[in-house]
mmCIF file of N, CA and C in Angstrom:
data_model
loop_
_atom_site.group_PDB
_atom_site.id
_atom_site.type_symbol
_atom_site.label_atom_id
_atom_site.label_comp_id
_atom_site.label_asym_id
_atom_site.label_seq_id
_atom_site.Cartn_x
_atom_site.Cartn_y
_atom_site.Cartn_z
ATOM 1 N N UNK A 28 21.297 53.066 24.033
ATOM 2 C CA UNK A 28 22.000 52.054 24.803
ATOM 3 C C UNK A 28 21.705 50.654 24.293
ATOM 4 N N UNK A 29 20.829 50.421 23.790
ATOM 5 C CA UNK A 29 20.192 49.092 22.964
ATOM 6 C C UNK A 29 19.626 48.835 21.711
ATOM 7 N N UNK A 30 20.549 49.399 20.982
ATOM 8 C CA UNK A 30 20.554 49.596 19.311
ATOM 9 C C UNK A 30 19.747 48.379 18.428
ATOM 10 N N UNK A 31 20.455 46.848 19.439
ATOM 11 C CA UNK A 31 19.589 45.807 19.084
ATOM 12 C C UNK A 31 17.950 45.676 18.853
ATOM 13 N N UNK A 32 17.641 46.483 19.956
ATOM 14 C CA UNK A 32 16.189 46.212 20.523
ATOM 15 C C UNK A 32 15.510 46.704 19.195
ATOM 16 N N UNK A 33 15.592 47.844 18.112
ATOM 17 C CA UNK A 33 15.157 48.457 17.423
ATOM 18 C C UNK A 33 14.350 47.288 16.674
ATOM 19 N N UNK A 34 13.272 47.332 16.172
ATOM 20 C CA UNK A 34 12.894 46.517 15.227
ATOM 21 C C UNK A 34 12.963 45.218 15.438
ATOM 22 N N UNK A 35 12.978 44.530 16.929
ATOM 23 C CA UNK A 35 13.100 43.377 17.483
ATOM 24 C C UNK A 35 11.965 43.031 17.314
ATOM 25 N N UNK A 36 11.279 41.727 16.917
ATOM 26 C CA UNK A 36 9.885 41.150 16.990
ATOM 27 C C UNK A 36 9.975 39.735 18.066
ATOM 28 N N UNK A 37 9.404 40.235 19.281
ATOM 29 C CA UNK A 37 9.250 39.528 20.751
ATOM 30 C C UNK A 37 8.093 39.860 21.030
ATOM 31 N N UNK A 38 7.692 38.514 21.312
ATOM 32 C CA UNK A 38 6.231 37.947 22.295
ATOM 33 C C UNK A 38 6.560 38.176 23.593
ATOM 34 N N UNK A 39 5.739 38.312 24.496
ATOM 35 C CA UNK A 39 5.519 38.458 25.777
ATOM 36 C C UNK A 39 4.458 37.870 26.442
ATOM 37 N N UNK A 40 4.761 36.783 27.181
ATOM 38 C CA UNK A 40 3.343 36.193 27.707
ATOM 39 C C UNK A 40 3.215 36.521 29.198
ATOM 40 N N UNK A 41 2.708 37.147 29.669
ATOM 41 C CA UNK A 41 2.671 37.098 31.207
ATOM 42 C C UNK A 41 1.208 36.168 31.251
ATOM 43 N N UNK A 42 1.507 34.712 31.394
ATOM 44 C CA UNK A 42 0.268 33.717 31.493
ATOM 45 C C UNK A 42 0.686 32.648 32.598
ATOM 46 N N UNK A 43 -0.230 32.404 32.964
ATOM 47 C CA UNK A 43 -0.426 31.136 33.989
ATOM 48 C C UNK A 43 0.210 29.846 33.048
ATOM 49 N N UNK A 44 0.964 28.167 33.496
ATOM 50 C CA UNK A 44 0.985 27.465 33.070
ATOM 51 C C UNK A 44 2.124 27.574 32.598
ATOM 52 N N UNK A 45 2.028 26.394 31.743
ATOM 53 C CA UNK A 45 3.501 25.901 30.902
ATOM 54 C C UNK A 45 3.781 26.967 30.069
ATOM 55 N N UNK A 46 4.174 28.023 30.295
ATOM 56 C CA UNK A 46 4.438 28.794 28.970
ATOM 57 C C UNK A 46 5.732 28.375 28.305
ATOM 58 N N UNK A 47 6.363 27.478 28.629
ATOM 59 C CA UNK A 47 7.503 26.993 27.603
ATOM 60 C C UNK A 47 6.712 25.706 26.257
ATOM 61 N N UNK A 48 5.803 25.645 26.461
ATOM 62 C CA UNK A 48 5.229 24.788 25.838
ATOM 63 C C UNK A 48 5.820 25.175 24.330
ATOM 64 N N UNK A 49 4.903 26.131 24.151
ATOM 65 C CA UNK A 49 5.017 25.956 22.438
ATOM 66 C C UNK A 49 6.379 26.321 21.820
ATOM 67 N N UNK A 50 7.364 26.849 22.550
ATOM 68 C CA UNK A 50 8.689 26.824 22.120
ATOM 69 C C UNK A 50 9.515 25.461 22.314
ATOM 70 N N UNK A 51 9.225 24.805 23.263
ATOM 71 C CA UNK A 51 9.203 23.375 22.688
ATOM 72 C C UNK A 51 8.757 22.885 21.189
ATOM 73 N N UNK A 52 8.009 22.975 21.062
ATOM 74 C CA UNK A 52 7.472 22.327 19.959
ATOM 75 C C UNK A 52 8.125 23.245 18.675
ATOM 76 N N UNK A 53 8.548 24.604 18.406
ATOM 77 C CA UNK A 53 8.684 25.376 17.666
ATOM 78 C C UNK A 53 10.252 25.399 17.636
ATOM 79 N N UNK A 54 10.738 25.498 19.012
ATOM 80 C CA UNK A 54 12.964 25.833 18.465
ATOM 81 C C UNK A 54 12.804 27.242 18.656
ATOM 82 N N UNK A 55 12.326 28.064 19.070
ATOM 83 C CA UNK A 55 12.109 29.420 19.443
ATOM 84 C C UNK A 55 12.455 29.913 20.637
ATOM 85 N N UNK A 56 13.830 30.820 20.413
ATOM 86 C CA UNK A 56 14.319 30.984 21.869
ATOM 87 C C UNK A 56 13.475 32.104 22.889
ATOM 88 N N UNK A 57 13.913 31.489 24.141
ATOM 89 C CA UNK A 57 12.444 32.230 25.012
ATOM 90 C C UNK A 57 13.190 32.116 26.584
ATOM 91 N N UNK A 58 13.053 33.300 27.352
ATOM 92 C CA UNK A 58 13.743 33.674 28.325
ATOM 93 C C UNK A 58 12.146 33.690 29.801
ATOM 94 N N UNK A 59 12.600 33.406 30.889
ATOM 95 C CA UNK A 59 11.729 33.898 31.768
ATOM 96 C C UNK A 59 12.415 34.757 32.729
ATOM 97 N N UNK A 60 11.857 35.845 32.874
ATOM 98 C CA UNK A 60 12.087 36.569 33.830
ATOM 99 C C UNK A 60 11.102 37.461 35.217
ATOM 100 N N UNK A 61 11.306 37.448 36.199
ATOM 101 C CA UNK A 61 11.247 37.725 37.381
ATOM 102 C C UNK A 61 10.188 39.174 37.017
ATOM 103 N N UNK A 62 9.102 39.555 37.109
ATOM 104 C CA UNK A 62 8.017 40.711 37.271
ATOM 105 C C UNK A 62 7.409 41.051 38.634
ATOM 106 N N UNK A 63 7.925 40.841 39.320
ATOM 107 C CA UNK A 63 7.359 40.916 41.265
ATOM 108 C C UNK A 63 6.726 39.399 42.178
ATOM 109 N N UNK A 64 5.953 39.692 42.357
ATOM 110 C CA UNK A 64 5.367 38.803 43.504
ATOM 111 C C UNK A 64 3.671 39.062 43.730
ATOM 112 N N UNK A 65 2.807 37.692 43.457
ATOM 113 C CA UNK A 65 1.517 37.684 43.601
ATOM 114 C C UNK A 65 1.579 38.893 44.807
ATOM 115 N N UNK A 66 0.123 39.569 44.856
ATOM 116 C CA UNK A 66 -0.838 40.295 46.107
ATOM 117 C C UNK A 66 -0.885 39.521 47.104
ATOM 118 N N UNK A 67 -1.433 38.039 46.853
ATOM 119 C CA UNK A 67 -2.163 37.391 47.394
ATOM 120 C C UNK A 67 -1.727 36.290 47.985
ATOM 121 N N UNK A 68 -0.776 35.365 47.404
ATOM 122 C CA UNK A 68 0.291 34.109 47.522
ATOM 123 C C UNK A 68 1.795 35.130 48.321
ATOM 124 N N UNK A 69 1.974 36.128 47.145
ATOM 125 C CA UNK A 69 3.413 36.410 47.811
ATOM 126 C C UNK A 69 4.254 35.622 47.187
ATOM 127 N N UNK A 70 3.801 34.707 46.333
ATOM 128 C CA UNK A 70 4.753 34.317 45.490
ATOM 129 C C UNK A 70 5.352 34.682 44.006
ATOM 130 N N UNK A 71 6.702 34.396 43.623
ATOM 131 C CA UNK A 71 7.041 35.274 42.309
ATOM 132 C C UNK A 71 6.179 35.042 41.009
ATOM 133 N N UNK A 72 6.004 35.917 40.284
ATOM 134 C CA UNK A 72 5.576 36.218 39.337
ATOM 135 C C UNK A 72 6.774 36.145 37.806
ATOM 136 N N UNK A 73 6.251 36.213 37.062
ATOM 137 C CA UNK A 73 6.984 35.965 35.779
ATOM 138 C C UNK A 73 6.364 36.332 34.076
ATOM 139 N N UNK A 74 7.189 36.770 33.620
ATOM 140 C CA UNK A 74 6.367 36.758 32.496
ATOM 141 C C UNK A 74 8.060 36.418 31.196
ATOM 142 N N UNK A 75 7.443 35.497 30.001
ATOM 143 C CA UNK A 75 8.416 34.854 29.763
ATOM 144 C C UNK A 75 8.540 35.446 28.156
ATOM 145 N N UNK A 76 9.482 35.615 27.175
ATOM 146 C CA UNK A 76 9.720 36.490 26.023
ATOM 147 C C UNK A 76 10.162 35.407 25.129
ATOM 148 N N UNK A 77 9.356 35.234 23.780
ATOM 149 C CA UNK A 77 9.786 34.565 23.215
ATOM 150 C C UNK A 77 10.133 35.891 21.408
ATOM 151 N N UNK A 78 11.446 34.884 21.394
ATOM 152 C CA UNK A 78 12.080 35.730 20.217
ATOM 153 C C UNK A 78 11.888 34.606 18.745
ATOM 154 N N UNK A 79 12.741 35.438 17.836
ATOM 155 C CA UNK A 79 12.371 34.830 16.251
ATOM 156 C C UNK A 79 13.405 33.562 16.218
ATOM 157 N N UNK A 80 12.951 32.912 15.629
ATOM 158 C CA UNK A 80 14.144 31.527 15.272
ATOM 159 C C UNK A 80 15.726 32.257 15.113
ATOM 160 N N UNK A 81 16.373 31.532 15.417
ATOM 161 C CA UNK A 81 17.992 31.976 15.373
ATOM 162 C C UNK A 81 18.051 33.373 15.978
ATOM 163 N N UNK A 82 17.519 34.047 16.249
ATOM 164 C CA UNK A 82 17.907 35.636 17.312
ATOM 165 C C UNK A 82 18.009 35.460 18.806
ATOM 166 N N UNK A 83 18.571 34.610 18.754
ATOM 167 C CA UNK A 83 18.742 34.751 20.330
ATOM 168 C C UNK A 83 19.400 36.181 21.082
ATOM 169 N N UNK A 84 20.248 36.355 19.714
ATOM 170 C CA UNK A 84 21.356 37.876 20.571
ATOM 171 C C UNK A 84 20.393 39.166 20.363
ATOM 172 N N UNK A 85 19.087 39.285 19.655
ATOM 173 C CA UNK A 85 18.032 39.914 19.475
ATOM 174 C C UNK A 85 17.394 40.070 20.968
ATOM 175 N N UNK A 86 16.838 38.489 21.350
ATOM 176 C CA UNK A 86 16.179 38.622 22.394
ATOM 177 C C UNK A 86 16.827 38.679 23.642
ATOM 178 N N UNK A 87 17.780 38.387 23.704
ATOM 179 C CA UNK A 87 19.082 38.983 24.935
ATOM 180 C C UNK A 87 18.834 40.231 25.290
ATOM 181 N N UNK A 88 18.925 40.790 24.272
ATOM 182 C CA UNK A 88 18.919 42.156 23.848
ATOM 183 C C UNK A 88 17.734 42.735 24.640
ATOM 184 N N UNK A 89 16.833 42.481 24.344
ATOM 185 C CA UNK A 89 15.075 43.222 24.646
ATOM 186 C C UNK A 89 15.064 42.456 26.030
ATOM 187 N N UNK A 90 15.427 41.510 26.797
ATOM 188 C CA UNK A 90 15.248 41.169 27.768
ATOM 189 C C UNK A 90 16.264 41.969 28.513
ATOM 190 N N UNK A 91 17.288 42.260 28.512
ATOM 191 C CA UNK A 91 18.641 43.503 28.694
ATOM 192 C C UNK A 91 17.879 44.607 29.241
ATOM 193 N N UNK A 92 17.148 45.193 28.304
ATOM 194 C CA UNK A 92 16.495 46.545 27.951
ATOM 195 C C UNK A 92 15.386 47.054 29.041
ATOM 196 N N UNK A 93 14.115 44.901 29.412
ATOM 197 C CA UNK A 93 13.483 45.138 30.237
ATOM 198 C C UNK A 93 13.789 45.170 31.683
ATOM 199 N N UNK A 94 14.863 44.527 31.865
ATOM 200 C CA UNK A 94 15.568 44.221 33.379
ATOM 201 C C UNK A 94 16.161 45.675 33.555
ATOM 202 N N UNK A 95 17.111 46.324 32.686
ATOM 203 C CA UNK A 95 17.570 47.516 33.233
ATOM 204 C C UNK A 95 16.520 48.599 33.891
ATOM 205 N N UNK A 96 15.427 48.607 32.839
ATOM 206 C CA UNK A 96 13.959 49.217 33.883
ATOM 207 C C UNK A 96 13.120 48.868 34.835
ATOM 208 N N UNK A 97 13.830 47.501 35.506
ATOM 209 C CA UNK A 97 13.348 47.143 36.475
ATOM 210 C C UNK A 97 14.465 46.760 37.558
ATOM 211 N N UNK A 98 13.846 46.314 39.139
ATOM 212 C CA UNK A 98 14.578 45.602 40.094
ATOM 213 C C UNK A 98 14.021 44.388 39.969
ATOM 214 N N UNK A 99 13.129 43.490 39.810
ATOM 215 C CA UNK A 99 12.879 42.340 40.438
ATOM 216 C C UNK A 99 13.459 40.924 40.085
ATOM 217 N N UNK A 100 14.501 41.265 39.370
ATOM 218 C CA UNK A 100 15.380 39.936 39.384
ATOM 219 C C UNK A 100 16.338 40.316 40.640
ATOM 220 N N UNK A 101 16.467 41.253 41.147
ATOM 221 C CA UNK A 101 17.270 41.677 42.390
ATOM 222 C C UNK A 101 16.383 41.378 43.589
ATOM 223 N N UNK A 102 15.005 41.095 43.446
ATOM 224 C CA UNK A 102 14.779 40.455 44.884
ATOM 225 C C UNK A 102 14.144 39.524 45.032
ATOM 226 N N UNK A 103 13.713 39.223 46.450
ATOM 227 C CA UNK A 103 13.106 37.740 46.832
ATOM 228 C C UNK A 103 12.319 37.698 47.493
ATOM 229 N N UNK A 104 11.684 36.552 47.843
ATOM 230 C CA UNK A 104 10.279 36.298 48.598
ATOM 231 C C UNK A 104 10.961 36.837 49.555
ATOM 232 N N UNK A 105 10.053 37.035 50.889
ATOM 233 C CA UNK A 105 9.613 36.967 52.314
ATOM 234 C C UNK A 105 10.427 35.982 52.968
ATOM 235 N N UNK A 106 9.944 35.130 52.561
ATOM 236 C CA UNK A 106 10.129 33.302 53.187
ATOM 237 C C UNK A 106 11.833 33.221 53.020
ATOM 238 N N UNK A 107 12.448 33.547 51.822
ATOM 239 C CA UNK A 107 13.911 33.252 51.666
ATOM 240 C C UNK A 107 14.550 33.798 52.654
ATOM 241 N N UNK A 108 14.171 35.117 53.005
ATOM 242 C CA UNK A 108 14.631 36.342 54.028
ATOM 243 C C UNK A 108 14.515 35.579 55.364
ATOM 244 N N UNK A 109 13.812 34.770 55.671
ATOM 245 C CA UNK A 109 13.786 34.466 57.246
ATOM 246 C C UNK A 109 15.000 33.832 57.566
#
């Protein structure tokens, strides 16, 4: 189903902080997406994918691949719900 993904070279940071930082500085396209919700806060979580210079339709691709095996861009805090 994702022929692209094959041989895709993507970073994955699930880190605290600016993680757009160094793709700033670099031109390196980089997506964030939705991984659940702290234990503890209850607030969303994220972990953000950075792809190779000019592949953006690469990293589309592998971000495609991780959302279809997941729900949590389909839901929301607590707090939104009230």
């Amino acid at each position: 189903r994702y022929p692209l993904v094959t041989g895709v070279q993507t970073c994955a940071l699930p880190i605290c902080g600016n993680q757009s930082a160094i793709t700033n500085l670099t031109g390196h396209p980089a997506i964030c997406v939705p991984t659940g919700f702290d234990s503890r806060s209850k607030l969303p979580t994220s972990i953000t994918f950075i792809g190779q210079l000019y592949e953006e339709g690469k990293l589309l691709s592998a971000v495609e691949a991780y959302q279809s095996l997941t729900n949590w861009h389909l839901q929301h805090p607590e707090w939104v719900k009230q």
